C-alpha cells in the first residue's frame, strides 16, 4: 500500500504515487550525440520517432511510467522527454545529478564545479525546472518540466577522489528536497560504500535506489547483503544476454523474494541503441511485459509479487519524502 498523499514528480508535473504503475524503473529514452557516443556508439538515442514507437509498444501492453536515467549535462534531452510524455500520455521521470565522469569530456563544468554550486544546480532542476542544455557549457535553457529523481554514479573506484564532492552535493539536495537518489554501480562494485556514505550523511536507506547489482550471477550473496540495508534494489540485466540469461535473472529475483525482499525490488531494461528494436536492437522496450514477466509467472512468482515490483515498489521508491 502506498501512503496517501505521496506524489511522484514527472516531467508533466506531480502525480499521485499510486497512479504511476506499471513502471520501468531504469531506461534511457534519449541520449544526445557527444561524449557518451565516444565511449560506445550504442549510447546515442536521438531519433524521436523511433523512441516514440518503442514507448507506444510499451503503452499498448499496459505500461504507464518510465524512469529516464540520463542526468543533466551528459546527453539528457529534457525537451524531447517532455514532448514524448505529452504526445504518448506516458509518465516520464527525469533525473538531475551526475553520471560516471568518463561520460563528460575534459573541460566540462562537472569536473571543477564546487559542491555548493552542484547542490544548488540539482535543487534548481527539482524545484524550478530541467535544463535543455549543459553539455557544452553551464546549463542556461530552462524548461517547464522538473526533475523527479537524483541520479548518481561511480566507477569501480567508488565514492573516493573526485566523486566524493559529487556524492555529498547529491545527498544535500536529496535531504533538502525529499527527492530520492538512484545510484549507478559498476557491475555492483562498492554498492555498500555508496550506501554507507549516503546514510552517514543522513539520507535514509529507503530513499536510495541502487542499480546494476544483477550484472553478475556471482553477485548473488552480495545482492542479499545490499538488500539487507533497506535500500531499493533495481534490477535491469533482463534481456542483456552478454551477462547472463533471463532464466538466471529469474533465479536472482526468486532468491530475493525467498529471503523476504519482495518489497524492495524494481525492474527495468537499461535500454541503449543495441536494445531498442526500433533502432535495430535486439529486444525492445516491450521485452519486460511481453517476455520476462511471463517467465516470472511460470517460475511461481505471484501476481501480487509482480504488482509490487512493477507498481507498488516504484510508487514508493520514486515518491517525494516530506
mmCIF file of C-alpha atoms in Angstrom:
data_model
loop_
_atom_site.group_PDB
_atom_site.id
_atom_site.type_symbol
_atom_site.label_atom_id
_atom_site.label_comp_id
_atom_site.label_asym_id
_atom_site.label_seq_id
_atom_site.Cartn_x
_atom_site.Cartn_y
_atom_site.Cartn_z
ATOM 1 C CA UNK A 1 0.000 0.000 0.000
ATOM 2 C CA UNK A 2 1.317 3.446 -0.991
ATOM 3 C CA UNK A 3 0.856 6.127 1.658
ATOM 4 C CA UNK A 4 -1.935 8.568 0.834
ATOM 5 C CA UNK A 5 -0.762 11.979 -0.287
ATOM 6 C CA UNK A 6 2.568 10.838 -1.718
ATOM 7 C CA UNK A 7 3.420 12.246 -5.146
ATOM 8 C CA UNK A 8 5.892 11.457 -7.911
ATOM 9 C CA UNK A 9 7.309 14.338 -9.943
ATOM 10 C CA UNK A 10 7.085 13.611 -13.669
ATOM 11 C CA UNK A 11 8.120 15.924 -16.494
ATOM 12 C CA UNK A 12 4.451 16.971 -16.771
ATOM 13 C CA UNK A 13 4.110 17.674 -13.070
ATOM 14 C CA UNK A 14 3.285 15.892 -9.823
ATOM 15 C CA UNK A 15 1.027 12.841 -9.971
ATOM 16 C CA UNK A 16 -0.281 10.687 -7.122
ATOM 17 C CA UNK A 17 2.304 7.993 -6.447
ATOM 18 C CA UNK A 18 -0.356 5.292 -6.675
ATOM 19 C CA UNK A 19 -1.020 6.255 -10.321
ATOM 20 C CA UNK A 20 2.409 5.507 -11.795
ATOM 21 C CA UNK A 21 2.453 1.750 -12.354
ATOM 22 C CA UNK A 22 3.266 -0.380 -14.253
ATOM 23 C CA UNK A 23 6.684 1.246 -14.259
ATOM 24 C CA UNK A 24 10.048 0.599 -15.901
ATOM 25 C CA UNK A 25 12.450 1.817 -13.236
ATOM 26 C CA UNK A 26 15.609 2.420 -15.318
ATOM 27 C CA UNK A 27 15.695 3.269 -19.018
ATOM 28 C CA UNK A 28 17.377 5.654 -21.457
ATOM 29 C CA UNK A 29 14.890 7.102 -23.925
ATOM 30 C CA UNK A 30 17.092 9.767 -25.498
ATOM 31 C CA UNK A 31 20.850 10.375 -25.396
ATOM 32 C CA UNK A 32 22.309 13.192 -27.461
ATOM 33 C CA UNK A 33 25.347 12.764 -29.670
ATOM 34 C CA UNK A 34 28.518 13.610 -27.758
ATOM 35 C CA UNK A 35 30.802 12.115 -25.139
ATOM 36 C CA UNK A 36 28.667 9.022 -24.320
ATOM 37 C CA UNK A 37 28.732 8.039 -28.001
ATOM 38 C CA UNK A 38 32.534 8.284 -27.983
ATOM 39 C CA UNK A 39 32.584 5.593 -25.297
ATOM 40 C CA UNK A 40 30.065 3.340 -27.035
ATOM 41 C CA UNK A 41 28.176 4.014 -30.304
ATOM 42 C CA UNK A 42 25.116 2.372 -28.705
ATOM 43 C CA UNK A 43 24.935 5.320 -26.301
ATOM 44 C CA UNK A 44 23.140 7.640 -28.684
ATOM 45 C CA UNK A 45 19.345 7.639 -28.936
ATOM 46 C CA UNK A 46 18.366 10.717 -30.904
ATOM 47 C CA UNK A 47 15.550 9.691 -33.252
ATOM 48 C CA UNK A 48 12.305 10.967 -31.759
ATOM 49 C CA UNK A 49 10.012 8.816 -33.915
ATOM 50 C CA UNK A 50 11.896 5.596 -33.166
ATOM 51 C CA UNK A 51 11.851 6.182 -29.420
ATOM 52 C CA UNK A 52 8.167 7.123 -29.587
ATOM 53 C CA UNK A 53 7.457 3.851 -31.404
ATOM 54 C CA UNK A 54 9.106 1.937 -28.549
ATOM 55 C CA UNK A 55 7.112 3.823 -25.921
ATOM 56 C CA UNK A 56 3.852 3.244 -27.789
ATOM 57 C CA UNK A 57 4.512 -0.518 -27.725
ATOM 58 C CA UNK A 58 5.246 -0.274 -24.006
ATOM 59 C CA UNK A 59 1.938 1.566 -23.519
ATOM 60 C CA UNK A 60 -0.056 -0.954 -25.592
ATOM 61 C CA UNK A 61 0.994 -3.671 -23.149
ATOM 62 C CA UNK A 62 -0.226 -1.638 -20.170
ATOM 63 C CA UNK A 63 2.921 0.351 -19.362
ATOM 64 C CA UNK A 64 2.295 3.664 -17.666
ATOM 65 C CA UNK A 65 5.574 5.162 -16.365
ATOM 66 C CA UNK A 66 9.218 5.170 -17.486
ATOM 67 C CA UNK A 67 12.181 6.435 -15.479
ATOM 68 C CA UNK A 68 14.824 8.007 -17.729
ATOM 69 C CA UNK A 69 18.222 7.702 -16.041
ATOM 70 C CA UNK A 70 20.292 10.233 -18.031
ATOM 71 C CA UNK A 71 21.284 13.249 -15.889
ATOM 72 C CA UNK A 72 21.969 16.887 -16.745
ATOM 73 C CA UNK A 73 24.965 17.732 -18.934
ATOM 74 C CA UNK A 74 25.717 14.174 -20.088
ATOM 75 C CA UNK A 75 23.392 13.807 -23.073
ATOM 76 C CA UNK A 76 19.970 14.094 -21.440
ATOM 77 C CA UNK A 77 17.409 15.551 -23.869
ATOM 78 C CA UNK A 78 14.839 17.004 -21.485
ATOM 79 C CA UNK A 79 12.919 18.791 -24.253
ATOM 80 C CA UNK A 80 12.275 15.518 -26.084
ATOM 81 C CA UNK A 81 11.356 13.741 -22.832
ATOM 82 C CA UNK A 82 8.669 16.366 -22.210
ATOM 83 C CA UNK A 83 7.365 16.197 -25.775
ATOM 84 C CA UNK A 84 7.303 12.387 -25.670
ATOM 85 C CA UNK A 85 5.341 12.314 -22.425
ATOM 86 C CA UNK A 86 2.841 14.855 -23.704
ATOM 87 C CA UNK A 87 2.275 13.043 -27.014
ATOM 88 C CA UNK A 88 2.083 9.474 -25.642
ATOM 89 C CA UNK A 89 0.441 10.212 -22.286
ATOM 90 C CA UNK A 90 3.083 8.027 -20.618
ATOM 91 C CA UNK A 91 4.551 9.397 -17.394
ATOM 92 C CA UNK A 92 8.293 10.086 -17.645
ATOM 93 C CA UNK A 93 10.536 10.743 -14.643
ATOM 94 C CA UNK A 94 13.694 12.660 -15.477
ATOM 95 C CA UNK A 95 16.919 12.890 -13.469
ATOM 96 C CA UNK A 96 19.149 15.661 -12.318
ATOM 97 C CA UNK A 97 22.507 14.684 -10.786
ATOM 98 C CA UNK A 98 25.603 13.205 -12.429
ATOM 99 C CA UNK A 99 26.898 10.170 -14.289
ATOM 100 C CA UNK A 100 30.319 8.493 -14.287
ATOM 101 C CA UNK A 101 32.969 11.089 -15.017
ATOM 102 C CA UNK A 102 34.008 9.362 -18.230
ATOM 103 C CA UNK A 103 30.638 10.479 -19.629
ATOM 104 C CA UNK A 104 31.920 14.077 -19.672
ATOM 105 C CA UNK A 105 34.750 15.477 -21.829
ATOM 106 C CA UNK A 106 37.766 17.107 -20.238
ATOM 107 C CA UNK A 107 36.977 20.750 -19.537
ATOM 108 C CA UNK A 108 33.321 20.024 -18.725
ATOM 109 C CA UNK A 109 31.973 22.032 -15.790
ATOM 110 C CA UNK A 110 31.249 18.840 -13.799
ATOM 111 C CA UNK A 111 34.984 18.393 -13.153
ATOM 112 C CA UNK A 112 35.597 21.622 -11.235
ATOM 113 C CA UNK A 113 32.227 22.947 -10.038
ATOM 114 C CA UNK A 114 32.079 23.268 -6.270
ATOM 115 C CA UNK A 115 29.952 21.046 -4.077
ATOM 116 C CA UNK A 116 27.744 24.002 -3.152
ATOM 117 C CA UNK A 117 27.161 25.011 -6.780
ATOM 118 C CA UNK A 118 26.285 21.436 -7.694
ATOM 119 C CA UNK A 119 23.846 21.169 -4.795
ATOM 120 C CA UNK A 120 22.132 24.336 -5.986
ATOM 121 C CA UNK A 121 22.011 23.078 -9.572
ATOM 122 C CA UNK A 122 20.406 19.794 -8.534
ATOM 123 C CA UNK A 123 17.908 21.593 -6.289
ATOM 124 C CA UNK A 124 17.106 24.080 -9.046
ATOM 125 C CA UNK A 125 16.218 21.322 -11.518
ATOM 126 C CA UNK A 126 13.993 19.700 -8.896
ATOM 127 C CA UNK A 127 12.236 22.879 -7.805
ATOM 128 C CA UNK A 128 12.337 25.194 -10.838
ATOM 129 C CA UNK A 129 12.766 23.099 -13.966
ATOM 130 C CA UNK A 130 15.104 20.993 -16.052
ATOM 131 C CA UNK A 131 17.692 22.479 -18.367
ATOM 132 C CA UNK A 132 17.633 21.568 -22.053
ATOM 133 C CA UNK A 133 21.375 22.147 -22.417
ATOM 134 C CA UNK A 134 24.552 21.766 -20.326
ATOM 135 C CA UNK A 135 26.775 19.552 -22.462
ATOM 136 C CA UNK A 136 28.991 22.345 -23.817
ATOM 137 C CA UNK A 137 28.710 24.973 -21.066
ATOM 138 C CA UNK A 138 26.965 25.655 -17.765
ATOM 139 C CA UNK A 139 23.227 24.994 -18.360
ATOM 140 C CA UNK A 140 21.032 28.012 -19.087
ATOM 141 C CA UNK A 141 17.994 26.966 -21.183
ATOM 142 C CA UNK A 142 15.249 26.240 -18.631
ATOM 143 C CA UNK A 143 12.170 24.121 -19.403
ATOM 144 C CA UNK A 144 8.777 23.938 -17.738
ATOM 145 C CA UNK A 145 9.441 20.384 -16.528
ATOM 146 C CA UNK A 146 11.009 19.349 -13.230
ATOM 147 C CA UNK A 147 13.340 16.541 -12.182
ATOM 148 C CA UNK A 148 11.782 13.777 -10.100
ATOM 149 C CA UNK A 149 14.969 11.949 -9.194
ATOM 150 C CA UNK A 150 18.664 12.497 -8.472
ATOM 151 C CA UNK A 151 20.968 10.208 -10.476
ATOM 152 C CA UNK A 152 24.441 9.498 -9.110
ATOM 153 C CA UNK A 153 27.179 7.163 -10.319
ATOM 154 C CA UNK A 154 30.659 5.898 -9.600
ATOM 155 C CA UNK A 155 33.131 3.708 -11.431
ATOM 156 C CA UNK A 156 34.971 0.747 -9.887
ATOM 157 C CA UNK A 157 36.871 3.135 -7.582
ATOM 158 C CA UNK A 158 33.696 4.012 -5.730
ATOM 159 C CA UNK A 159 32.943 7.298 -3.966
ATOM 160 C CA UNK A 160 36.524 8.445 -3.335
ATOM 161 C CA UNK A 161 38.530 11.126 -5.125
ATOM 162 C CA UNK A 162 36.660 13.444 -7.478
ATOM 163 C CA UNK A 163 33.394 11.604 -6.824
ATOM 164 C CA UNK A 164 33.227 12.454 -3.128
ATOM 165 C CA UNK A 165 32.218 16.096 -3.735
ATOM 166 C CA UNK A 166 29.531 14.960 -6.204
ATOM 167 C CA UNK A 167 28.004 12.437 -3.819
ATOM 168 C CA UNK A 168 27.928 14.981 -1.000
ATOM 169 C CA UNK A 169 26.158 17.506 -3.244
ATOM 170 C CA UNK A 170 23.573 14.919 -4.237
ATOM 171 C CA UNK A 171 22.959 13.914 -0.613
ATOM 172 C CA UNK A 172 22.385 17.532 0.407
ATOM 173 C CA UNK A 173 19.965 18.148 -2.473
ATOM 174 C CA UNK A 174 18.088 14.941 -1.644
ATOM 175 C CA UNK A 175 17.699 15.858 2.021
ATOM 176 C CA UNK A 176 16.597 19.432 1.277
ATOM 177 C CA UNK A 177 14.001 18.462 -1.349
ATOM 178 C CA UNK A 178 12.880 14.986 -0.254
ATOM 179 C CA UNK A 179 13.890 13.639 -3.669
ATOM 180 C CA UNK A 180 15.066 10.014 -3.933
ATOM 181 C CA UNK A 181 18.507 9.086 -5.253
ATOM 182 C CA UNK A 182 19.154 6.453 -7.919
ATOM 183 C CA UNK A 183 22.809 5.387 -7.913
ATOM 184 C CA UNK A 184 24.758 3.551 -10.611
ATOM 185 C CA UNK A 185 27.239 0.911 -9.514
ATOM 186 C CA UNK A 186 29.824 -0.537 -11.882
ATOM 187 C CA UNK A 187 28.751 -4.191 -12.028
ATOM 188 C CA UNK A 188 27.755 -3.876 -8.363
ATOM 189 C CA UNK A 189 31.190 -2.718 -7.145
ATOM 190 C CA UNK A 190 31.219 -0.647 -3.943
ATOM 191 C CA UNK A 191 27.445 -0.544 -3.532
ATOM 192 C CA UNK A 192 27.795 -0.841 0.238
ATOM 193 C CA UNK A 193 30.286 2.051 0.272
ATOM 194 C CA UNK A 194 27.777 4.237 -1.548
ATOM 195 C CA UNK A 195 25.016 3.289 0.870
ATOM 196 C CA UNK A 196 27.208 3.955 3.921
ATOM 197 C CA UNK A 197 28.267 7.362 2.626
ATOM 198 C CA UNK A 198 24.690 8.403 1.951
ATOM 199 C CA UNK A 199 23.309 7.117 5.239
ATOM 200 C CA UNK A 200 26.222 8.695 7.154
ATOM 201 C CA UNK A 201 25.197 11.990 5.532
ATOM 202 C CA UNK A 202 21.623 11.499 6.728
ATOM 203 C CA UNK A 203 19.863 10.091 3.652
ATOM 204 C CA UNK A 204 17.503 7.285 4.753
ATOM 205 C CA UNK A 205 18.166 3.889 3.199
ATOM 206 C CA UNK A 206 14.654 3.723 1.771
ATOM 207 C CA UNK A 207 15.354 6.951 -0.141
ATOM 208 C CA UNK A 208 18.103 5.137 -2.097
ATOM 209 C CA UNK A 209 17.785 3.051 -5.260
ATOM 210 C CA UNK A 210 20.916 1.037 -6.101
ATOM 211 C CA UNK A 211 21.370 -0.075 -9.726
ATOM 212 C CA UNK A 212 23.025 -2.867 -11.716
ATOM 213 C CA UNK A 213 23.564 -5.292 -8.844
ATOM 214 C CA UNK A 214 22.341 -8.128 -11.070
ATOM 215 C CA UNK A 215 25.037 -7.832 -13.756
ATOM 216 C CA UNK A 216 26.905 -10.897 -12.474
ATOM 217 C CA UNK A 217 25.378 -14.053 -11.100
ATOM 218 C CA UNK A 218 28.291 -14.343 -8.639
ATOM 219 C CA UNK A 219 26.994 -11.129 -7.032
ATOM 220 C CA UNK A 220 24.022 -13.032 -5.591
ATOM 221 C CA UNK A 221 25.190 -13.188 -1.962
ATOM 222 C CA UNK A 222 26.367 -9.575 -2.134
ATOM 223 C CA UNK A 223 22.962 -8.590 -3.552
ATOM 224 C CA UNK A 224 21.295 -10.083 -0.491
ATOM 225 C CA UNK A 225 23.644 -8.125 1.775
ATOM 226 C CA UNK A 226 22.827 -4.879 -0.063
ATOM 227 C CA UNK A 227 19.094 -5.572 0.170
ATOM 228 C CA UNK A 228 19.547 -6.140 3.898
ATOM 229 C CA UNK A 229 20.424 -2.452 4.318
ATOM 230 C CA UNK A 230 16.855 -1.461 3.401
ATOM 231 C CA UNK A 231 17.591 0.214 0.045
ATOM 232 C CA UNK A 232 15.628 -0.449 -3.141
ATOM 233 C CA UNK A 233 17.479 -2.825 -5.477
ATOM 234 C CA UNK A 234 16.965 -2.007 -9.139
ATOM 235 C CA UNK A 235 17.483 -4.976 -11.461
ATOM 236 C CA UNK A 236 17.999 -4.265 -15.159
ATOM 237 C CA UNK A 237 20.100 -7.084 -16.627
ATOM 238 C CA UNK A 238 16.919 -8.501 -18.121
ATOM 239 C CA UNK A 239 17.475 -9.297 -21.794
ATOM 240 C CA UNK A 240 21.195 -8.470 -21.510
ATOM 241 C CA UNK A 241 22.441 -11.817 -22.713
ATOM 242 C CA UNK A 242 26.130 -10.876 -22.785
ATOM 243 C CA UNK A 243 25.942 -11.028 -18.984
ATOM 244 C CA UNK A 244 23.569 -13.940 -18.395
ATOM 245 C CA UNK A 245 20.252 -15.456 -19.444
ATOM 246 C CA UNK A 246 16.806 -14.313 -18.404
ATOM 247 C CA UNK A 247 16.359 -17.686 -16.726
ATOM 248 C CA UNK A 248 19.277 -16.819 -14.448
ATOM 249 C CA UNK A 249 17.753 -13.392 -13.782
ATOM 250 C CA UNK A 250 14.568 -15.151 -12.678
ATOM 251 C CA UNK A 251 16.678 -17.163 -10.207
ATOM 252 C CA UNK A 252 18.094 -13.933 -8.708
ATOM 253 C CA UNK A 253 14.626 -12.459 -8.289
ATOM 254 C CA UNK A 254 13.270 -15.643 -6.772
ATOM 255 C CA UNK A 255 16.229 -15.649 -4.346
ATOM 256 C CA UNK A 256 15.417 -12.067 -3.246
ATOM 257 C CA UNK A 257 11.750 -12.944 -2.797
ATOM 258 C CA UNK A 258 12.560 -16.122 -0.873
ATOM 259 C CA UNK A 259 14.723 -14.066 1.527
ATOM 260 C CA UNK A 260 11.919 -11.582 2.182
ATOM 261 C CA UNK A 261 12.927 -8.655 -0.066
ATOM 262 C CA UNK A 262 9.970 -8.532 -2.476
ATOM 263 C CA UNK A 263 9.067 -5.037 -1.221
ATOM 264 C CA UNK A 264 12.423 -3.621 -2.411
ATOM 265 C CA UNK A 265 12.703 -4.924 -5.989
ATOM 266 C CA UNK A 266 12.455 -2.612 -9.018
ATOM 267 C CA UNK A 267 12.745 -3.757 -12.651
ATOM 268 C CA UNK A 268 13.978 -2.139 -15.860
ATOM 269 C CA UNK A 269 15.857 -2.812 -19.105
ATOM 270 C CA UNK A 270 18.552 -0.073 -19.114
ATOM 271 C CA UNK A 271 17.917 0.483 -22.815
ATOM 272 C CA UNK A 272 20.534 1.527 -25.384
ATOM 273 C CA UNK A 273 20.521 1.661 -29.186
ATOM 274 C CA UNK A 274 21.574 -2.021 -29.190
ATOM 275 C CA UNK A 275 18.493 -2.922 -27.166
ATOM 276 C CA UNK A 276 15.735 -0.879 -28.844
ATOM 277 C CA UNK A 277 14.025 -2.753 -31.705
ATOM 278 C CA UNK A 278 13.092 0.477 -33.469
ATOM 279 C CA UNK A 279 16.795 1.359 -33.673
ATOM 280 C CA UNK A 280 17.697 -2.126 -34.949
ATOM 281 C CA UNK A 281 18.370 -3.512 -31.487
ATOM 282 C CA UNK A 282 17.661 -6.976 -30.149
ATOM 283 C CA UNK A 283 14.829 -6.831 -27.609
ATOM 284 C CA UNK A 284 12.754 -3.629 -27.453
ATOM 285 C CA UNK A 285 11.069 -1.743 -24.646
ATOM 286 C CA UNK A 286 8.256 -4.323 -24.597
ATOM 287 C CA UNK A 287 10.566 -7.203 -23.589
ATOM 288 C CA UNK A 288 9.764 -6.946 -19.897
ATOM 289 C CA UNK A 289 5.989 -7.241 -20.299
ATOM 290 C CA UNK A 290 5.971 -9.480 -23.362
ATOM 291 C CA UNK A 291 8.670 -11.994 -22.443
ATOM 292 C CA UNK A 292 10.143 -11.636 -18.957
ATOM 293 C CA UNK A 293 7.097 -11.233 -16.726
ATOM 294 C CA UNK A 294 5.544 -14.418 -18.173
ATOM 295 C CA UNK A 295 8.781 -16.224 -17.240
ATOM 296 C CA UNK A 296 8.438 -14.944 -13.681
ATOM 297 C CA UNK A 297 4.855 -16.241 -13.577
ATOM 298 C CA UNK A 298 5.957 -19.650 -14.803
ATOM 299 C CA UNK A 299 8.610 -19.775 -12.065
ATOM 300 C CA UNK A 300 5.947 -19.359 -9.380
ATOM 301 C CA UNK A 301 6.158 -15.605 -8.723
ATOM 302 C CA UNK A 302 2.634 -14.498 -7.826
ATOM 303 C CA UNK A 303 0.592 -11.727 -9.420
ATOM 304 C CA UNK A 304 0.744 -9.843 -6.122
ATOM 305 C CA UNK A 305 4.546 -10.047 -6.077
ATOM 306 C CA UNK A 306 4.800 -8.854 -9.690
ATOM 307 C CA UNK A 307 2.401 -5.996 -8.906
ATOM 308 C CA UNK A 308 4.780 -4.938 -6.149
ATOM 309 C CA UNK A 309 7.833 -4.957 -8.436
ATOM 310 C CA UNK A 310 6.107 -3.113 -11.276
ATOM 311 C CA UNK A 311 3.709 -0.804 -9.410
ATOM 312 C CA UNK A 312 3.748 -0.585 -5.613
ATOM 313 C CA UNK A 313 7.529 -0.581 -5.117
ATOM 314 C CA UNK A 314 8.205 2.075 -7.793
ATOM 315 C CA UNK A 315 5.383 4.197 -6.409
ATOM 316 C CA UNK A 316 7.104 4.184 -3.025
ATOM 317 C CA UNK A 317 10.695 4.387 -4.254
ATOM 318 C CA UNK A 318 10.179 7.364 -6.588
ATOM 319 C CA UNK A 319 7.824 9.400 -4.434
ATOM 320 C CA UNK A 320 8.860 12.635 -2.718
ATOM 321 C CA UNK A 321 9.534 12.468 1.017
ATOM 322 C CA UNK A 322 8.163 15.110 3.340
#
